[in-house]
Tab-separated table of C-alpha atoms in Angstrom:
chain	number	residue	atom	x	y	z
A	1	UNK	CA	-14.582	0.241	8.841
A	2	UNK	CA	-12.076	-0.758	11.456
A	3	UNK	CA	-11.368	1.669	14.313
A	4	UNK	CA	-7.677	1.672	13.433
A	5	UNK	CA	-8.507	3.089	9.993
A	6	UNK	CA	-10.612	5.864	11.537
A	7	UNK	CA	-7.808	6.779	13.927
A	8	UNK	CA	-5.353	6.807	11.027
A	9	UNK	CA	-7.528	9.151	8.943
A	10	UNK	CA	-7.820	11.558	11.886
A	11	UNK	CA	-4.076	11.387	12.390
A	12	UNK	CA	-3.334	11.964	8.709
A	13	UNK	CA	-5.485	15.071	8.546
A	14	UNK	CA	-3.944	16.435	11.742
A	15	UNK	CA	-0.354	15.724	10.776
A	16	UNK	CA	1.849	18.511	9.468
A	17	UNK	CA	5.516	18.211	8.551
A	18	UNK	CA	8.524	20.487	8.382
A	19	UNK	CA	11.121	19.892	5.699
A	20	UNK	CA	12.494	16.505	4.729
A	21	UNK	CA	14.515	14.522	7.262
A	22	UNK	CA	17.087	11.896	6.336
A	23	UNK	CA	18.450	9.167	8.555
A	24	UNK	CA	20.326	5.943	7.937
A	25	UNK	CA	19.658	2.702	9.768
A	26	UNK	CA	21.383	-0.635	9.447
A	27	UNK	CA	19.903	-3.969	10.411
A	28	UNK	CA	21.082	-5.150	13.819
A	29	UNK	CA	20.211	-8.753	13.030
A	30	UNK	CA	16.996	-10.765	13.270
A	31	UNK	CA	14.582	-9.837	16.083
A	32	UNK	CA	14.002	-12.214	18.963
A	33	UNK	CA	10.798	-13.580	17.386
A	34	UNK	CA	12.566	-15.118	14.363
A	35	UNK	CA	11.903	-18.801	13.737
A	36	UNK	CA	14.308	-21.722	13.439
A	37	UNK	CA	14.199	-21.250	9.661
A	38	UNK	CA	16.069	-17.978	10.149
A	39	UNK	CA	18.676	-19.663	12.309
A	40	UNK	CA	19.360	-22.247	9.608
A	41	UNK	CA	19.447	-19.596	6.897
A	42	UNK	CA	21.889	-17.558	8.977
A	43	UNK	CA	24.666	-20.001	8.066
A	44	UNK	CA	24.961	-17.800	4.965
A	45	UNK	CA	24.011	-14.492	6.575
A	46	UNK	CA	22.601	-11.720	4.429
A	47	UNK	CA	21.345	-8.455	5.806
A	48	UNK	CA	20.614	-5.203	4.026
A	49	UNK	CA	20.719	-1.587	5.102
A	50	UNK	CA	17.982	0.905	4.283
A	51	UNK	CA	18.016	4.666	4.111
A	52	UNK	CA	14.850	6.214	5.557
A	53	UNK	CA	13.727	9.600	4.274
A	54	UNK	CA	10.798	11.258	6.009
A	55	UNK	CA	8.230	12.510	3.517
A	56	UNK	CA	6.984	15.852	4.843
A	57	UNK	CA	5.630	19.158	3.594
A	58	UNK	CA	6.608	22.714	4.602
A	59	UNK	CA	4.657	24.660	7.228
A	60	UNK	CA	1.417	26.113	5.959
A	61	UNK	CA	0.921	23.563	3.183
A	62	UNK	CA	-1.155	21.189	5.293
A	63	UNK	CA	-0.893	17.682	6.631
A	64	UNK	CA	-0.342	14.649	4.405
A	65	UNK	CA	-3.472	12.508	4.038
A	66	UNK	CA	-2.045	9.951	1.563
A	67	UNK	CA	1.048	9.209	-0.497
A	68	UNK	CA	2.092	7.209	-3.564
A	69	UNK	CA	5.440	6.819	-5.311
A	70	UNK	CA	6.187	7.582	-8.949
A	71	UNK	CA	9.579	5.908	-8.551
A	72	UNK	CA	12.376	5.545	-5.982
A	73	UNK	CA	12.989	9.296	-5.841
A	74	UNK	CA	9.644	10.967	-6.493
A	75	UNK	CA	6.745	10.734	-4.064
A	76	UNK	CA	3.254	12.149	-4.523
A	77	UNK	CA	1.594	13.549	-1.407
A	78	UNK	CA	-2.079	14.444	-1.028
A	79	UNK	CA	-3.337	16.813	1.661
A	80	UNK	CA	-6.508	17.435	3.608
A	81	UNK	CA	-6.883	20.693	1.691
A	82	UNK	CA	-7.166	18.851	-1.640
A	83	UNK	CA	-3.652	19.551	-2.956
A	84	UNK	CA	-1.460	16.953	-4.655
A	85	UNK	CA	2.285	17.619	-4.538
A	86	UNK	CA	5.202	15.931	-6.251
A	87	UNK	CA	8.240	15.687	-3.972
A	88	UNK	CA	11.648	14.992	-5.514
A	89	UNK	CA	13.823	13.288	-2.888
A	90	UNK	CA	16.746	12.459	-5.189
A	91	UNK	CA	18.944	15.119	-3.619
A	92	UNK	CA	18.552	13.845	-0.087
A	93	UNK	CA	17.868	16.553	2.440
A	94	UNK	CA	16.898	19.159	-0.140
A	95	UNK	CA	13.468	18.227	-1.469
A	96	UNK	CA	11.999	19.873	-4.561
A	97	UNK	CA	8.263	20.473	-4.085
A	98	UNK	CA	5.816	20.992	-6.953
A	99	UNK	CA	2.035	21.464	-6.813
A	100	UNK	CA	0.466	19.073	-9.338
A	101	UNK	CA	-3.249	19.748	-8.896
A	102	UNK	CA	-5.933	20.824	-6.434
A	103	UNK	CA	-9.034	18.716	-5.887
A	104	UNK	CA	-12.386	19.779	-4.348
A	105	UNK	CA	-11.977	17.969	-1.034
A	106	UNK	CA	-9.487	15.979	1.043
A	107	UNK	CA	-7.280	13.725	-1.093
A	108	UNK	CA	-8.106	10.212	0.078
A	109	UNK	CA	-5.946	8.167	-2.290
A	110	UNK	CA	-3.479	8.466	-5.151
A	111	UNK	CA	-2.867	5.671	-7.655
A	112	UNK	CA	-0.070	5.478	-10.256
A	113	UNK	CA	-0.180	3.324	-13.402
A	114	UNK	CA	2.571	0.744	-13.884
A	115	UNK	CA	4.093	2.691	-16.779
A	116	UNK	CA	4.193	5.844	-14.650
A	117	UNK	CA	2.303	7.782	-17.314
A	118	UNK	CA	-0.990	8.265	-15.462
A	119	UNK	CA	-2.085	9.330	-11.977
A	120	UNK	CA	-5.538	8.864	-10.457
A	121	UNK	CA	-6.379	10.945	-7.385
A	122	UNK	CA	-9.539	10.462	-5.317
A	123	UNK	CA	-10.986	13.249	-3.186
A	124	UNK	CA	-13.776	13.167	-0.627
A	125	UNK	CA	-16.649	15.633	-1.073
A	126	UNK	CA	-16.885	18.901	-2.980
A	127	UNK	CA	-19.233	21.742	-2.038
A	128	UNK	CA	-22.285	19.572	-2.775
A	129	UNK	CA	-20.850	16.370	-1.353
A	130	UNK	CA	-19.706	14.669	-4.575
A	131	UNK	CA	-16.485	12.654	-4.589
A	132	UNK	CA	-14.071	13.207	-7.466
A	133	UNK	CA	-11.700	10.955	-9.396
A	134	UNK	CA	-9.140	12.992	-11.345
A	135	UNK	CA	-7.004	11.178	-13.910
A	136	UNK	CA	-3.983	13.052	-15.286
A	137	UNK	CA	-0.361	12.723	-16.303
A	138	UNK	CA	2.385	13.136	-13.646
A	139	UNK	CA	2.891	16.806	-14.512
A	140	UNK	CA	-0.755	17.535	-13.716
A	141	UNK	CA	-1.708	18.225	-17.321
A	142	UNK	CA	-4.477	16.647	-19.427
A	143	UNK	CA	-6.752	16.103	-16.424
A	144	UNK	CA	-10.178	14.456	-16.676
A	145	UNK	CA	-12.649	14.370	-13.773
A	146	UNK	CA	-15.242	11.724	-12.961
A	147	UNK	CA	-17.877	11.576	-10.231
A	148	UNK	CA	-17.265	8.430	-8.177
A	149	UNK	CA	-17.863	7.026	-4.709
A	150	UNK	CA	-14.460	7.491	-3.076
A	151	UNK	CA	-15.505	5.412	-0.076
A	152	UNK	CA	-15.288	2.313	-2.320
A	153	UNK	CA	-11.491	2.146	-2.007
A	154	UNK	CA	-8.431	3.554	-3.707
A	155	UNK	CA	-8.666	1.266	-6.747
A	156	UNK	CA	-6.085	0.573	-9.449
A	157	UNK	CA	-5.138	1.792	-12.908
A	158	UNK	CA	-4.348	-0.551	-15.780
A	159	UNK	CA	-0.681	-0.500	-16.855
A	160	UNK	CA	-1.514	1.840	-19.761
A	161	UNK	CA	-3.713	4.085	-17.590
A	162	UNK	CA	-6.891	3.492	-19.641
A	163	UNK	CA	-8.901	1.575	-17.032
A	164	UNK	CA	-9.632	2.457	-13.412
A	165	UNK	CA	-11.111	-0.255	-11.195
A	166	UNK	CA	-12.412	-0.034	-7.642
A	167	UNK	CA	-15.259	-1.228	-5.460
A	168	UNK	CA	-15.679	-2.661	-1.983
A	169	UNK	CA	-17.968	-5.491	-3.116
A	170	UNK	CA	-18.977	-5.461	-6.781
A	171	UNK	CA	-16.304	-3.693	-8.833
A	172	UNK	CA	-16.747	-0.755	-11.190
A	173	UNK	CA	-14.428	-0.736	-14.205
A	174	UNK	CA	-14.183	2.754	-15.694
A	175	UNK	CA	-12.705	3.432	-19.136
A	176	UNK	CA	-11.129	6.850	-18.531
A	177	UNK	CA	-10.924	7.500	-22.297
A	178	UNK	CA	-14.586	6.873	-23.179
A	179	UNK	CA	-16.132	7.406	-19.739
A	180	UNK	CA	-18.023	4.101	-20.005
A	181	UNK	CA	-18.338	1.855	-16.974
A	182	UNK	CA	-18.901	-1.861	-16.461
A	183	UNK	CA	-19.770	-3.702	-13.266
A	184	UNK	CA	-17.797	-6.821	-12.346
A	185	UNK	CA	-19.901	-8.908	-9.972
A	186	UNK	CA	-18.459	-10.450	-6.876
A	187	UNK	CA	-19.149	-14.135	-6.256
A	188	UNK	CA	-21.906	-14.716	-3.681
A	189	UNK	CA	-20.851	-15.730	-0.169
A	190	UNK	CA	-20.723	-19.370	0.798
A	191	UNK	CA	-22.849	-20.712	3.619
A	192	UNK	CA	-22.089	-19.022	6.969
A	193	UNK	CA	-19.623	-16.657	5.256
A	194	UNK	CA	-19.665	-12.938	5.992
A	195	UNK	CA	-18.034	-11.000	3.165
A	196	UNK	CA	-15.709	-8.082	3.846
A	197	UNK	CA	-14.946	-5.322	1.347
A	198	UNK	CA	-12.098	-5.453	-1.145
A	199	UNK	CA	-9.061	-3.507	0.035
A	200	UNK	CA	-6.619	-3.805	-2.871
A	201	UNK	CA	-6.920	-4.045	-6.644
A	202	UNK	CA	-4.718	-4.705	-9.695
A	203	UNK	CA	-5.061	-4.781	-13.485
A	204	UNK	CA	-2.501	-7.007	-15.188
A	205	UNK	CA	-0.692	-6.569	-18.499
A	206	UNK	CA	-2.736	-9.402	-20.015
A	207	UNK	CA	-6.067	-7.851	-19.041
A	208	UNK	CA	-6.970	-9.548	-15.775
A	209	UNK	CA	-8.670	-7.631	-12.985
A	210	UNK	CA	-7.920	-8.786	-9.441
A	211	UNK	CA	-9.397	-7.683	-6.124
A	212	UNK	CA	-8.304	-8.777	-2.639
A	213	UNK	CA	-10.234	-9.018	0.620
A	214	UNK	CA	-10.086	-11.001	3.853
A	215	UNK	CA	-11.704	-13.858	1.925
A	216	UNK	CA	-8.825	-13.942	-0.583
A	217	UNK	CA	-8.277	-12.804	-4.183
A	218	UNK	CA	-10.887	-12.859	-6.986
A	219	UNK	CA	-10.120	-12.519	-10.717
A	220	UNK	CA	-12.070	-11.334	-13.766
A	221	UNK	CA	-11.329	-10.927	-17.477
A	222	UNK	CA	-11.425	-7.196	-18.278
A	223	UNK	CA	-12.558	-7.905	-21.869
A	224	UNK	CA	-15.845	-9.617	-21.075
A	225	UNK	CA	-16.239	-9.032	-17.340
A	226	UNK	CA	-16.437	-12.748	-16.590
A	227	UNK	CA	-14.992	-14.163	-13.388
A	228	UNK	CA	-12.070	-16.550	-13.767
A	229	UNK	CA	-11.526	-19.438	-11.350
A	230	UNK	CA	-12.310	-19.424	-7.657
A	231	UNK	CA	-11.216	-17.253	-4.758
A	232	UNK	CA	-7.522	-17.741	-3.970
A	233	UNK	CA	-6.743	-17.650	-0.273
A	234	UNK	CA	-4.799	-19.485	2.399
A	235	UNK	CA	-5.586	-21.607	5.444
A	236	UNK	CA	-4.881	-18.730	7.819
A	237	UNK	CA	-6.615	-15.905	9.639
A	238	UNK	CA	-6.309	-13.240	6.914
A	239	UNK	CA	-6.213	-9.690	8.265
A	240	UNK	CA	-5.187	-7.677	5.188
A	241	UNK	CA	-4.129	-8.544	1.640
A	242	UNK	CA	-2.125	-6.496	-0.869
A	243	UNK	CA	-1.394	-7.203	-4.542
A	244	UNK	CA	1.898	-6.478	-6.251
A	245	UNK	CA	1.974	-4.160	-9.277
A	246	UNK	CA	2.051	-6.932	-11.931
A	247	UNK	CA	-0.891	-8.591	-10.172
A	248	UNK	CA	0.678	-12.051	-10.036
A	249	UNK	CA	1.510	-12.148	-6.301
A	250	UNK	CA	-0.439	-11.372	-3.148
A	251	UNK	CA	0.967	-10.626	0.285
A	252	UNK	CA	-1.199	-11.722	3.195
A	253	UNK	CA	-0.935	-10.145	6.646
A	254	UNK	CA	-2.503	-12.375	9.275
A	255	UNK	CA	-3.988	-11.886	12.700
A	256	UNK	CA	-1.678	-14.625	13.959
A	257	UNK	CA	1.660	-12.907	13.449
A	258	UNK	CA	2.828	-14.374	10.164
A	259	UNK	CA	2.955	-13.188	6.535
A	260	UNK	CA	2.158	-15.337	3.506
A	261	UNK	CA	3.004	-14.828	-0.172
A	262	UNK	CA	0.520	-16.292	-2.677
A	263	UNK	CA	1.271	-17.047	-6.320
A	264	UNK	CA	-1.950	-16.050	-8.084
A	265	UNK	CA	-1.038	-17.848	-11.311
A	266	UNK	CA	-0.912	-21.215	-9.546
A	267	UNK	CA	-3.195	-20.458	-6.612
A	268	UNK	CA	-0.554	-21.740	-4.187
A	269	UNK	CA	1.239	-20.259	-1.193
A	270	UNK	CA	4.937	-19.938	-2.013
A	271	UNK	CA	6.253	-18.715	1.347
A	272	UNK	CA	5.286	-18.087	4.950
A	273	UNK	CA	7.196	-16.082	7.526
A	274	UNK	CA	6.635	-15.563	11.246
A	275	UNK	CA	6.957	-11.840	11.937
A	276	UNK	CA	5.779	-11.577	15.527
A	277	UNK	CA	4.621	-13.940	18.262
A	278	UNK	CA	0.859	-14.033	17.819
A	279	UNK	CA	0.246	-10.344	17.225
A	280	UNK	CA	-1.625	-8.829	14.302
A	281	UNK	CA	0.370	-7.794	11.232
A	282	UNK	CA	-1.137	-4.491	10.129
A	283	UNK	CA	0.151	-4.514	6.550
A	284	UNK	CA	2.438	-6.393	4.159
A	285	UNK	CA	3.671	-6.136	0.565
A	286	UNK	CA	5.784	-8.004	-1.976
A	287	UNK	CA	8.731	-5.987	-3.280
A	288	UNK	CA	10.331	-5.760	-6.718
A	289	UNK	CA	10.587	-9.096	-8.518
A	290	UNK	CA	9.069	-11.020	-5.629
A	291	UNK	CA	12.282	-12.082	-3.901
A	292	UNK	CA	11.638	-9.848	-0.905
A	293	UNK	CA	8.584	-8.870	1.118
A	294	UNK	CA	7.947	-6.313	3.845
A	295	UNK	CA	5.574	-6.309	6.808
A	296	UNK	CA	4.437	-3.718	9.350
A	297	UNK	CA	3.824	-5.075	12.837
A	298	UNK	CA	4.954	-2.354	15.276
A	299	UNK	CA	8.336	-2.672	13.501
A	300	UNK	CA	9.025	-2.673	9.764
A	301	UNK	CA	10.498	-6.018	8.699
A	302	UNK	CA	11.942	-6.970	5.287
A	303	UNK	CA	12.344	-10.701	4.640
A	304	UNK	CA	13.741	-13.018	1.995
A	305	UNK	CA	10.836	-14.925	0.421
A	306	UNK	CA	12.881	-17.936	-0.705
A	307	UNK	CA	14.812	-18.527	2.527
A	308	UNK	CA	12.316	-16.949	4.968
A	309	UNK	CA	15.148	-14.961	6.499
A	310	UNK	CA	14.904	-11.509	8.082
A	311	UNK	CA	16.977	-9.055	6.071
A	312	UNK	CA	16.136	-5.815	7.888
A	313	UNK	CA	14.143	-4.879	10.953
A	314	UNK	CA	13.540	-1.394	12.291
A	315	UNK	CA	11.548	0.135	15.153
A	316	UNK	CA	10.647	3.826	15.094
A	317	UNK	CA	11.078	5.757	18.368
A	318	UNK	CA	7.614	6.596	19.769
A	319	UNK	CA	5.923	5.527	16.516
A	320	UNK	CA	4.406	2.265	15.257
A	321	UNK	CA	4.845	0.968	11.716
A	322	UNK	CA	1.268	0.812	10.442
A	323	UNK	CA	1.243	0.510	6.637
A	324	UNK	CA	3.754	-0.494	3.961
A	325	UNK	CA	3.359	0.121	0.225
A	326	UNK	CA	5.659	-1.334	-2.432
A	327	UNK	CA	7.126	0.949	-5.097
A	328	UNK	CA	6.728	-0.611	-8.571
A	329	UNK	CA	9.826	-2.151	-10.161
A	330	UNK	CA	11.853	-1.467	-7.045
A	331	UNK	CA	13.042	-2.925	-3.752
A	332	UNK	CA	12.053	0.367	-2.104
A	333	UNK	CA	8.802	0.980	-0.249
A	334	UNK	CA	6.767	3.551	1.664
A	335	UNK	CA	6.059	3.222	5.388
A	336	UNK	CA	3.293	4.970	7.293
A	337	UNK	CA	3.936	5.265	11.026
A	338	UNK	CA	1.487	6.354	13.705
A	339	UNK	CA	2.339	7.832	17.090
A	340	UNK	CA	2.315	5.203	19.826
A	341	UNK	CA	-0.802	5.951	21.881
A	342	UNK	CA	0.737	4.185	24.893
A	343	UNK	CA	3.451	6.828	25.024
A	344	UNK	CA	1.106	9.795	24.483
A	345	UNK	CA	-0.160	12.036	27.302
A	346	UNK	CA	-3.335	10.924	29.035
A	347	UNK	CA	-6.462	12.117	27.271
A	348	UNK	CA	-4.824	12.600	23.866
A	349	UNK	CA	-7.273	11.583	21.103
A	350	UNK	CA	-5.504	12.610	17.861
A	351	UNK	CA	-2.217	10.974	16.980
A	352	UNK	CA	0.537	12.166	14.686
A	353	UNK	CA	1.288	10.262	11.476
A	354	UNK	CA	4.556	10.203	9.544
A	355	UNK	CA	5.445	8.815	6.111
A	356	UNK	CA	8.852	7.410	5.173
A	357	UNK	CA	10.540	6.361	1.954
A	358	UNK	CA	12.763	3.317	2.534
A	359	UNK	CA	15.498	2.660	-0.050
A	360	UNK	CA	18.058	-0.181	0.114
A	361	UNK	CA	21.639	1.038	0.443
A	362	UNK	CA	22.821	-1.238	-2.366
């Protein structure tokens, strides 16, 4: 596991928030690293403003270890103490907080089904060291627990919430209604290839299971468990890959400073955008209907997929944009920021982490 992930986990457990802050930022134009494509596209300039709402919990509740969004106004937050809260941000500065459930261990990940009717929460270690997957409705009712290996990744729910899929290498497909599992086997590595674990998953409306790694995206048929086609990737130095909610697009963050959008139905790259001059992009995601994408590379950058034009760019004072997560059926997204270690006092080893909900102004 990369060192940056370990630092992030430490930061998440240590972080504690106070209230919900609201601030408005408008794009001040493309950053200096924009390409000539942006200059040409600027003949018909289009920029968007985003409202940033900090997702925090009151004192005494604990630090946020993970988040997920039910929709543009409601965010789920998991804590190191095992609690899952629903936070209603629709009223701006006044957030309504509701405890949904308590798991036996730190909440590592929360997953929401595409129809919003099911939540899957993963926790690390109960009193005897077992990890727990709890599947429930958004109110916390009708919960069912399963013993899983939570280190195998956050996974994904099918659109109807009946299937949960995760796995770093081979995948485990769990039917949360019957409790039955099926293993989906990963293709063997090619000569001289070193496989890395899957880091994002999706189950499509038409029953396809997809998993993404640094090698690219693999696909199986959920009905018979058979693999479909080859690995879909790009001729670039892939650093991280994320899948959109429908499972038809992948967003590639590269080690070379650019983001790529892949169409998984055709196996082709549909767009590429330079985000930074040669630096690593930590995270990227396709938004809404696929017309926009967002990347985290010190700053948070939203770009137009068709015209490869920067629509919004924002730097956080003393914090680095580290992760971005798309909100289903929305142009909004979540941002995880981590305290800039270069600005921290000498000898500091734990770094603060903050989560933000970004919503377009129009």
